[in-house]
Coordinates of C-alpha atoms and ligand atoms in Angstrom, one line a residue:
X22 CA 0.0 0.0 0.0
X23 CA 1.0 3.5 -0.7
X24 CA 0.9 6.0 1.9
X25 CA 1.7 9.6 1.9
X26 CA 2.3 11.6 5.1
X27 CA 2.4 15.7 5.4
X28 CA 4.6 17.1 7.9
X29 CA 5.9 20.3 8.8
X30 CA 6.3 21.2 12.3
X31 CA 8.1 20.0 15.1
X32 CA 6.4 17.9 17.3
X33 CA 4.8 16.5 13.7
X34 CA 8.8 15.4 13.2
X35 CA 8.3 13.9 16.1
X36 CA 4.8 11.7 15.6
X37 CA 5.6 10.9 12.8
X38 CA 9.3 9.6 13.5
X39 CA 7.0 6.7 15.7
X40 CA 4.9 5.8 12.9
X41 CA 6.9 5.9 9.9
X42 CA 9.2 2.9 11.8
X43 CA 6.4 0.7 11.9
X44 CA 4.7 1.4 8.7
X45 CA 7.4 0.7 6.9
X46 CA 8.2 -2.8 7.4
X47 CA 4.7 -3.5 5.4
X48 CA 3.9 -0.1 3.7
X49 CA 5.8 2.2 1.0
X50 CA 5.6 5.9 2.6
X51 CA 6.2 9.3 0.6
X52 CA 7.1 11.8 2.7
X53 CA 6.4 15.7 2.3
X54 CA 7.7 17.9 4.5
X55 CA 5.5 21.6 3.6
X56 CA 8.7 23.3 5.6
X57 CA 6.8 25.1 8.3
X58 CA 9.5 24.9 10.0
X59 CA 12.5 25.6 8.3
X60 CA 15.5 26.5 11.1
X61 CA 17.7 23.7 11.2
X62 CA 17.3 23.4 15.5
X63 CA 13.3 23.7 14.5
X64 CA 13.5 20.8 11.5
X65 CA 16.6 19.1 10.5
X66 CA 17.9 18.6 14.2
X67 CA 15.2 16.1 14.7
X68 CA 15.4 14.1 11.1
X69 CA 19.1 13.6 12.2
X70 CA 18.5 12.3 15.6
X71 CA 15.3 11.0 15.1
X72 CA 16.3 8.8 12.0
X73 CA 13.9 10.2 10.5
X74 CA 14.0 9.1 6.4
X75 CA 15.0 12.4 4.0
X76 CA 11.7 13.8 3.2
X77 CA 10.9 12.8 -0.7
X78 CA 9.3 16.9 -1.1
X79 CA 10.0 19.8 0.4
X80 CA 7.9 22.1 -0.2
X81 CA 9.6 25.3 1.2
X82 CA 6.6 27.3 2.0
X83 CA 8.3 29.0 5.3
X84 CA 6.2 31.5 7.7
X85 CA 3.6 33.7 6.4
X86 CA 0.3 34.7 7.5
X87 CA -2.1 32.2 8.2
X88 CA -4.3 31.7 4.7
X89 CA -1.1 32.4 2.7
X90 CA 0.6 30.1 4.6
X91 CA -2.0 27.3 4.1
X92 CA -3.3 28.3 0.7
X93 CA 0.1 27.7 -0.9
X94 CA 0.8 24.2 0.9
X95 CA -2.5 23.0 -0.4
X96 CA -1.7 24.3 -4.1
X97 CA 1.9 22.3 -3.7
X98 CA 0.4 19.2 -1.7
X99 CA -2.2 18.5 -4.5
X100 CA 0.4 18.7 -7.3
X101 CA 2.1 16.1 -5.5
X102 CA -0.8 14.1 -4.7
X103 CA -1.9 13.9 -8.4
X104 CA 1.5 12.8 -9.7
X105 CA 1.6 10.1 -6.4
X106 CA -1.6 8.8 -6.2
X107 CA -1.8 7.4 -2.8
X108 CA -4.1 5.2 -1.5
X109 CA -4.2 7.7 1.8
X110 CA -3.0 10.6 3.1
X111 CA -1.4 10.6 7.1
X112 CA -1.4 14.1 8.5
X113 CA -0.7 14.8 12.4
X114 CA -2.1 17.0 14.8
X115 CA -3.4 20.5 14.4
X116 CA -1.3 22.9 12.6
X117 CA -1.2 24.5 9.3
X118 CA 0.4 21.3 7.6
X119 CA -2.4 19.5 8.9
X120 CA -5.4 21.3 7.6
X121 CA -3.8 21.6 4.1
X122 CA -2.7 18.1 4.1
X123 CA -6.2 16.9 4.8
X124 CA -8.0 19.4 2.7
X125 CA -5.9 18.8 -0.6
X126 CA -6.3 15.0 -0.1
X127 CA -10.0 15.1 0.8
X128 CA -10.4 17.2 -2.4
X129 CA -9.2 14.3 -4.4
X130 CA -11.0 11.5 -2.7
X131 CA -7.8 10.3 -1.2
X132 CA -9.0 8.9 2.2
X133 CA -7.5 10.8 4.7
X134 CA -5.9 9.7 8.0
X135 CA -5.8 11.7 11.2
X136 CA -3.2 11.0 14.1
X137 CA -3.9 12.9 17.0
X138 CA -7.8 12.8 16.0
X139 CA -10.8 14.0 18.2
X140 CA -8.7 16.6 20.5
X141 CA -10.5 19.6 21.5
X142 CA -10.2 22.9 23.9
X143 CA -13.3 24.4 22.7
X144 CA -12.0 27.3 21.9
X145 CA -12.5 28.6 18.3
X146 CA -10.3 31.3 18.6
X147 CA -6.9 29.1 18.6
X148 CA -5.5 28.0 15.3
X149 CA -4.9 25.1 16.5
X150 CA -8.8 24.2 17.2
X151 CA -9.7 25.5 13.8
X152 CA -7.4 23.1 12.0
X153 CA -8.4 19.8 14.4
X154 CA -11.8 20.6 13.8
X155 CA -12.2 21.4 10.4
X156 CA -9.3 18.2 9.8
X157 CA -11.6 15.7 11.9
X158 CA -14.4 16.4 9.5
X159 CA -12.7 15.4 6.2
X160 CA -11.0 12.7 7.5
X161 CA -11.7 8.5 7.0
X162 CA -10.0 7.4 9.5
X163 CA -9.5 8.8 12.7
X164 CA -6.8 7.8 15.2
X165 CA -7.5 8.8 18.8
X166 CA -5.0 9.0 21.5
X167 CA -7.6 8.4 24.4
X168 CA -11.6 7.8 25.4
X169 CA -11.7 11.6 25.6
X170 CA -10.9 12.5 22.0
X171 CA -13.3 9.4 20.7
X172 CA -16.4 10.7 22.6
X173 CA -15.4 14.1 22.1
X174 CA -15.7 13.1 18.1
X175 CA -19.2 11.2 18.9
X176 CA -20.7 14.4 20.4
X177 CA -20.0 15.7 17.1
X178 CA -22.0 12.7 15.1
X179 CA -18.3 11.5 13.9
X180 CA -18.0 7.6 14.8
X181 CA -17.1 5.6 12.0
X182 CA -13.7 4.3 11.4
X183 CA -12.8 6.0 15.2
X184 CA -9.8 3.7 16.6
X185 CA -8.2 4.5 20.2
X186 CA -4.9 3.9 18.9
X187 CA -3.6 5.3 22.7
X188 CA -1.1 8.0 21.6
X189 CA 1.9 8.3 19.1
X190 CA 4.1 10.7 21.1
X191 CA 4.1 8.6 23.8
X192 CA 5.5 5.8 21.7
X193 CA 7.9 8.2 20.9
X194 CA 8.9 9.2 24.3
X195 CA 9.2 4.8 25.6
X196 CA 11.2 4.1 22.2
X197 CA 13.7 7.4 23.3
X198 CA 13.9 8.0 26.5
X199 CA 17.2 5.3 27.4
X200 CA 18.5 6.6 24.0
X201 CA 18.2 9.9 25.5
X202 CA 19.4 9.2 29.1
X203 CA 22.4 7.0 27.7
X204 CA 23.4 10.0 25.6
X205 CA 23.2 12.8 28.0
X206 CA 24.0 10.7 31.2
X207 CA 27.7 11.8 31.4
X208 CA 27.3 15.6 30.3
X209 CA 24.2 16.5 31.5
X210 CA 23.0 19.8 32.1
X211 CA 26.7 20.8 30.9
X212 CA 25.2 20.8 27.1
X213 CA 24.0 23.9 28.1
X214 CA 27.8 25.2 28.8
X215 CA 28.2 26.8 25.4
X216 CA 25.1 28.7 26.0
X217 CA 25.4 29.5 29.9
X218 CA 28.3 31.0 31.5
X219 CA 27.8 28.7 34.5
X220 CA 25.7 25.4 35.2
X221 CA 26.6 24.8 38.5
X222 CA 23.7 26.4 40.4
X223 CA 21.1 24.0 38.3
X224 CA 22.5 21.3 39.3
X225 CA 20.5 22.2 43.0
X226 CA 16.9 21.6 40.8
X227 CA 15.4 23.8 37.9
X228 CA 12.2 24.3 36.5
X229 CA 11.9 24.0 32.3
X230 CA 9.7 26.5 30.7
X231 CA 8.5 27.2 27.2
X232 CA 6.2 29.3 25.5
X233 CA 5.2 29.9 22.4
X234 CA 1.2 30.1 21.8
X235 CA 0.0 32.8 19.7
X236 CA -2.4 33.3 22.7
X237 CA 0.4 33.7 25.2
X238 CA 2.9 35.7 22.9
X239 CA 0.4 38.0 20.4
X240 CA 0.8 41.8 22.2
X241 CA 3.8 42.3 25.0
X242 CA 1.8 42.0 27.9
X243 CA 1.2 38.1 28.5
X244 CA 4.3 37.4 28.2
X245 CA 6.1 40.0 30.1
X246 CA 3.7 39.0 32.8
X247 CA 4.2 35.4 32.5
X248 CA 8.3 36.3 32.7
X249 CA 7.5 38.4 35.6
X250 CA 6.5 34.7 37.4
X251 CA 9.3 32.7 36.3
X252 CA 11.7 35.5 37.4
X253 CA 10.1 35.3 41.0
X254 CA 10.5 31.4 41.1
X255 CA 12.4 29.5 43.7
X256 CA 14.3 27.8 41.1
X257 CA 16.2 28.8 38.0
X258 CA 14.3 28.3 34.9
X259 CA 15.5 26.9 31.6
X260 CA 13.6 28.2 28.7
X261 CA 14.5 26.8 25.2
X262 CA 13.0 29.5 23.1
X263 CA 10.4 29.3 19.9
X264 CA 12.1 31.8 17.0
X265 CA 8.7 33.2 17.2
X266 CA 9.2 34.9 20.5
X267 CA 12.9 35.6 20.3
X268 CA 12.7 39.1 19.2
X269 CA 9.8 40.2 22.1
X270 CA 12.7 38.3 24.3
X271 CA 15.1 39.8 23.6
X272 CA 13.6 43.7 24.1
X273 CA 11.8 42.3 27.1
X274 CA 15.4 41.3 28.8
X275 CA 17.1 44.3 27.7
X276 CA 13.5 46.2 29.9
X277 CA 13.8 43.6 32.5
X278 CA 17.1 42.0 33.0
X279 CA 15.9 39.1 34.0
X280 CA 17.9 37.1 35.9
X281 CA 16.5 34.1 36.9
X282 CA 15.3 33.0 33.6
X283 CA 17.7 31.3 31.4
X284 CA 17.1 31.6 27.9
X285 CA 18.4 29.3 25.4
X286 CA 18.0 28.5 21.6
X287 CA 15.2 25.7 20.9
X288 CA 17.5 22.1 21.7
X289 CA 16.4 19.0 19.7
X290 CA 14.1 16.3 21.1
X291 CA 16.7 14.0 22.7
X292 CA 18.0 16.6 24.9
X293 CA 14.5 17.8 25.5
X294 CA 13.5 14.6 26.9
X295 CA 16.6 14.6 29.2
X296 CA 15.9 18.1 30.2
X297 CA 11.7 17.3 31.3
X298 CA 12.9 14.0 32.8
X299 CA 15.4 16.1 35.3
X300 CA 13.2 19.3 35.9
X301 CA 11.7 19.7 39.8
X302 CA 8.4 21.5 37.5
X303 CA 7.7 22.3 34.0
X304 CA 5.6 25.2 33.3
X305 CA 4.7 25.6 29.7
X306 CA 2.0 26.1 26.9
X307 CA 2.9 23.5 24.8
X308 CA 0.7 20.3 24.0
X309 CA 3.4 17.7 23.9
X310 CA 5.6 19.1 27.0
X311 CA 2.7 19.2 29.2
X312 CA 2.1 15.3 28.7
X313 CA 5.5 14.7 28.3
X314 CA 5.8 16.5 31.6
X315 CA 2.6 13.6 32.9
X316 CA 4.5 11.1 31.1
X317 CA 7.7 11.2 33.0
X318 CA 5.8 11.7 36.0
X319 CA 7.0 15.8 36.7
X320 CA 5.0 18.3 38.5
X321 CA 3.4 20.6 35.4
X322 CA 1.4 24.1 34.9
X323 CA -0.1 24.8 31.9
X324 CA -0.5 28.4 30.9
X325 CA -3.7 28.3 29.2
X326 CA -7.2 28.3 30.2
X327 CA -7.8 25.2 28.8
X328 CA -6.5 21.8 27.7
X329 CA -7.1 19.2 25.3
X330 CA -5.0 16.6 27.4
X331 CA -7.5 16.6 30.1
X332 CA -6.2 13.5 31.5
X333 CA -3.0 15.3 33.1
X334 CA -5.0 16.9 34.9
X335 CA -6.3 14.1 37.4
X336 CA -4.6 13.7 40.8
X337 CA -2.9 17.7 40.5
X338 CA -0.3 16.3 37.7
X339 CA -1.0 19.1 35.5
X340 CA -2.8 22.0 36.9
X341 CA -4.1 25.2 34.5
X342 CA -2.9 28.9 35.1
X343 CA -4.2 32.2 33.2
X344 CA -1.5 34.2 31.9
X345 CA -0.9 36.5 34.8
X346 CA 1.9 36.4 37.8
X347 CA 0.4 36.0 40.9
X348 CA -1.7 32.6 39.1
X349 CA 1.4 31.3 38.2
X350 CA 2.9 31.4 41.0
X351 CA 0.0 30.5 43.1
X352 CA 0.1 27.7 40.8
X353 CA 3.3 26.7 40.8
X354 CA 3.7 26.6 44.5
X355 CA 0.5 24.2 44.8
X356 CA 0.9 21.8 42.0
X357 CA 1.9 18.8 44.6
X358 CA 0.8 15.7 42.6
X359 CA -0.6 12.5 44.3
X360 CA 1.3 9.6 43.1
X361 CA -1.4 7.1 43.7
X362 CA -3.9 9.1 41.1
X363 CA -1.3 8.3 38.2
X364 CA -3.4 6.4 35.8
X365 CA -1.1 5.1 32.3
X366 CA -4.2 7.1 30.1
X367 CA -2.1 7.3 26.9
X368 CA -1.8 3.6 26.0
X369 CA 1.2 1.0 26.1
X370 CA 3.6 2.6 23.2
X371 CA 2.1 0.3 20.3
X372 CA -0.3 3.6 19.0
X373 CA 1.7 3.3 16.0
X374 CA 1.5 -0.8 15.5
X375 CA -2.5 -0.1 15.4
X376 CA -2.5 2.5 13.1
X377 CA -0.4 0.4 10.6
X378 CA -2.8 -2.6 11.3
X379 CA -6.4 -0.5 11.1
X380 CA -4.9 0.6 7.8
X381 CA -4.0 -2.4 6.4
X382 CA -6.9 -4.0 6.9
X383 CA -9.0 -1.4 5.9
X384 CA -7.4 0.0 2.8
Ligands
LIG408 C1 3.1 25.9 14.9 C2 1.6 25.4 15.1 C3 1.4 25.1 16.6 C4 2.5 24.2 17.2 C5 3.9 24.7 16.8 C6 4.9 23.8 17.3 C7 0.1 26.3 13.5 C8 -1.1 27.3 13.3 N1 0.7 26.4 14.7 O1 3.2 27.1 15.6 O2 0.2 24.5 16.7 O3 2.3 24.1 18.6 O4 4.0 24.9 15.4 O5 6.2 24.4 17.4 O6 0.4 25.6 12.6 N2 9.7 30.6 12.8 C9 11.1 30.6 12.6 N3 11.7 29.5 12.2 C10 11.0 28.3 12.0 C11 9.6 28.3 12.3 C12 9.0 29.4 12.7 O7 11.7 31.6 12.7 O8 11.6 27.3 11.7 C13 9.0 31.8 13.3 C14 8.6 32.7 12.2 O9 8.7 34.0 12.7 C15 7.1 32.4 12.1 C16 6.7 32.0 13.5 O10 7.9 31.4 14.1 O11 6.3 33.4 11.5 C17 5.6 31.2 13.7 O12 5.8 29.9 13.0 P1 4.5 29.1 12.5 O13 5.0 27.9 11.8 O14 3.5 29.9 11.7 O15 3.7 28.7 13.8 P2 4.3 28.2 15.2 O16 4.2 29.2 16.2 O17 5.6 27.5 15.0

C-alpha cells in the first residue's frame, strides 16, 4: 500500500518519526515535509537524531500569515498528490500542515488519516482548534489518542472508522527515552555550557519552561507577565525559546534584565527529553511538553485556560494557570501531585503498530 504523510512542524517530526518505523516494514511511505518549520534546530535537528528518512518533497513554504501560509501548501500538496496517487494521506495534529494536508487530499477522494484525532479545547479562537476541527471532519480514519478525543468526536456525530490507537508521542517518548538518558548521562546539564556562563547552580533543581502560543505571545503584555513569574521562582528556569518569540525576548530582557530566567536556543528532542525528565516542574504552553511533563511523571502548569489533554490533569499532575503572575505562581507553589492518582491514560507505546494494522486491513 502506498501512503503519503504531510509534515511540517516539530512535534509533527516527532509523531511521525513513531509511525513511519512501523509502517514501513509493510507499507511504501512518501514523505512531504510543507517546511513550516524551516530552522535547522526547529526541522533538521530532529530528522538527524530521530532517524527520521530524507523527506521525498519539500515544499519550502516558510512563515507567512495564516491563509497564505495554508493556501500555498495546499496548491503544492495536490500537485504532489496527483503525480503520487496514494491510496491515503497521514497528516498529524493540528497545525497548518495539517489542515492543508487533509483538505488537498480530501479534495481528491484520497481517504485521509488523522493522528492525533478528536482533541479539542473548545476554543474557536486558537488556530490550533480551527485546524483539528475542520481536519476531523474530512477525515476516513480517525486515530484517537484516548476515550476523551473518541467521545469528544461522537458528540460531534463522527463515529465511524474511530480507533483509540492510545497516543503516538508517547510511543515516541518509551522508544527514546534510554537513547536519551544514555546519551546525556555523562554531560548532562553541561550541554548547556556553550550557551550559559555557569551550570553549577542548576545542578540544585530547575524548573523547564516554554512558551510559544500565539495566545500567550500575540501583544507584550502576557508574556512580560508570564516572565514576571518565572523570574520570581524558587528555582532557576531553563527556557529553550520558539524563534517566534525571540525578538519580544530579547527587548523584554534588555527592559527587565531578567535574571533568573535562562534563555536558550530551541534544543532537539533527545536533549528535551533529558531536560523534562530532570526538571523539579515544568511550566509551559505546549501540548506535547505538558504530557510529556505527565508522562515522566513531573509536577506541570499549563499556561492556558484550557487543555485538550485533560487527563493530566487528574490527581494535581498538570494543573491550568491564566497568563498572569500571581496565578502562576500561586500555581506553581500548589501543583503537589498524588502519586497514587497516576493512571497510564495514553496507552502502552504500540499507538503506531495499530494505526499500521487499522490501515491495512481497511485499505
Ligand atoms: C506551529 C503550530 C502550533 C504548534 C507549533 C509547534 C500552527 C497554526 N501552529 O506554531 O500548533 O504548537 O507549530 O512548534 O500551525 N519561525 C522561525 N523558524 C522556524 C519556524 C518558525 O523563525 O523554523 C518563526 C517565524 O517568525 C514564524 C513564527 O515562528 O512566523 C511562527 O511559525 P509558524 O510555523 O507559523 O507557527 P508556530 O508558532 O511554530
Amino acid at each position: 500500500m502506498k501512503l503519503l504523510t504531510v509534515v511540517g512542524a516539530r512535534p509533527q517530526f516527532v509523531k511521525a518519526s513513531a509511525v513511519s518505523r512501523v509502517l514501513r516494514k509493510t507499507h511504501t511511505e512518501i514523505l512531504v515535509h510543507t517546511g513550516q518549520h524551516y530552522d535547522r534546530n526547529m526541522s533538521a535537528v530532529f530528522f538527524d537524531e530521530l532517524d527520521i528518512p530524507h523527506p521525498d518533497y519539500n515544499l519550502g513554504v516558510g512563515s507567512a500569515s495564516h491563509g497564505r501560509q495554508t493556501g500555498e501548501m495546499l496548491i503544492k500538496i495536490e500537485e504532489i498528490l496527483l503525480r503520487e496517487k496514494p491510496d491515503a494521506v497521514l497528516v498529524y495534529g493540528d497545525t497548518n500542515s495539517t489542515l492543508a494536508g487533509a483538505l488537498a487530499a480530501s479534495k481528491l477522494l484520497i481517504p485521509v488519516a488523522h493522528v492525533e484525532a478528536g482533541l479539542r479545547s473548545y476554543n474557536k479562537a486558537m488556530p490550533e482548534e480551527q485546524n483539528r476541527v475542520l481536519t476531523d471532519h474530512i477525515s476516513h480514519f480517525l486515530f484517537c489518542p484516548t476515550e476523551t478525543a473518541v467521545g469528544n468526536l461522537k458528540k460531534e456525530g463522527v463515529t465511524e472508522n474511530v480507533y483509540n490507537t492510545g497516543d503516538v508521542m508517547a510511543d515516541a517518548l518509551f522508544h527514546y527515552r534510554e537513547i536519551s538518558g544514555r546519551k546525556f548521562e555523562s554531560v548532562g546539564l553541561g550541554a548547556l555550557n556553550p550557551l550559559f556562563e555557569n551550570t553549577s547552580n542548576l545542578n540544585n533543581g530547575y524548573i523547564l519552561c516554554t512558551i510559544h502560543r500565539a495566545e500567550n505571545t500575540a501583544g507584550e503584555r502576557k508574556l512580560e507577565n508570564i516572565l514576571a513569574a518565572l523570574e520570581q521562582l524558587p528555582l532557576p528556569v531553563i527556557f529553550p525559546t520558539h524563534p517566534r518569540i525571540r525578538e519580544q525576548l530579547a527587548d523584554l530582557q534588555k527592559k527587565h534584565g531578567y535574571k533568573n530566567i535562562r534563555f536558550v536556543e530551541p534544543v532537539g528532542y533527545l536533549y528535551m527529553i533529558y531536560l523534562a525528565s530532570h526538571a523539579q516542574k515544568i511550566v509551559t504552553d505546549s501540548g506535547g511538553l505538558q504530557k510529556e511533563a505527565y508522562l515522566l511523571k513531573v509536577p506541570c502548569v499549563t499556561v492556558r485556560d484550557q487543555t485538550e489533554w485533560v487527563e493530566t490533569l487528574h490527581g494535581g499532575w498538570n494543573i491550568l494557570a491564566a497568563a498572569n503572575t500571581e496565578d502562576i505562581l500561586q500555581k506553581a507553589a500548589r501543583v503537589r501531585p498524588d502519586e497514587a492518582q497516576w493512571r497510564a491514560c495514553y496507552g502502552g507505546g504500540d499507538a503506531a503498530e495499530k494505526i499500521s494494522r487499522f490501515l491495512s486491513a481497511s485499505l
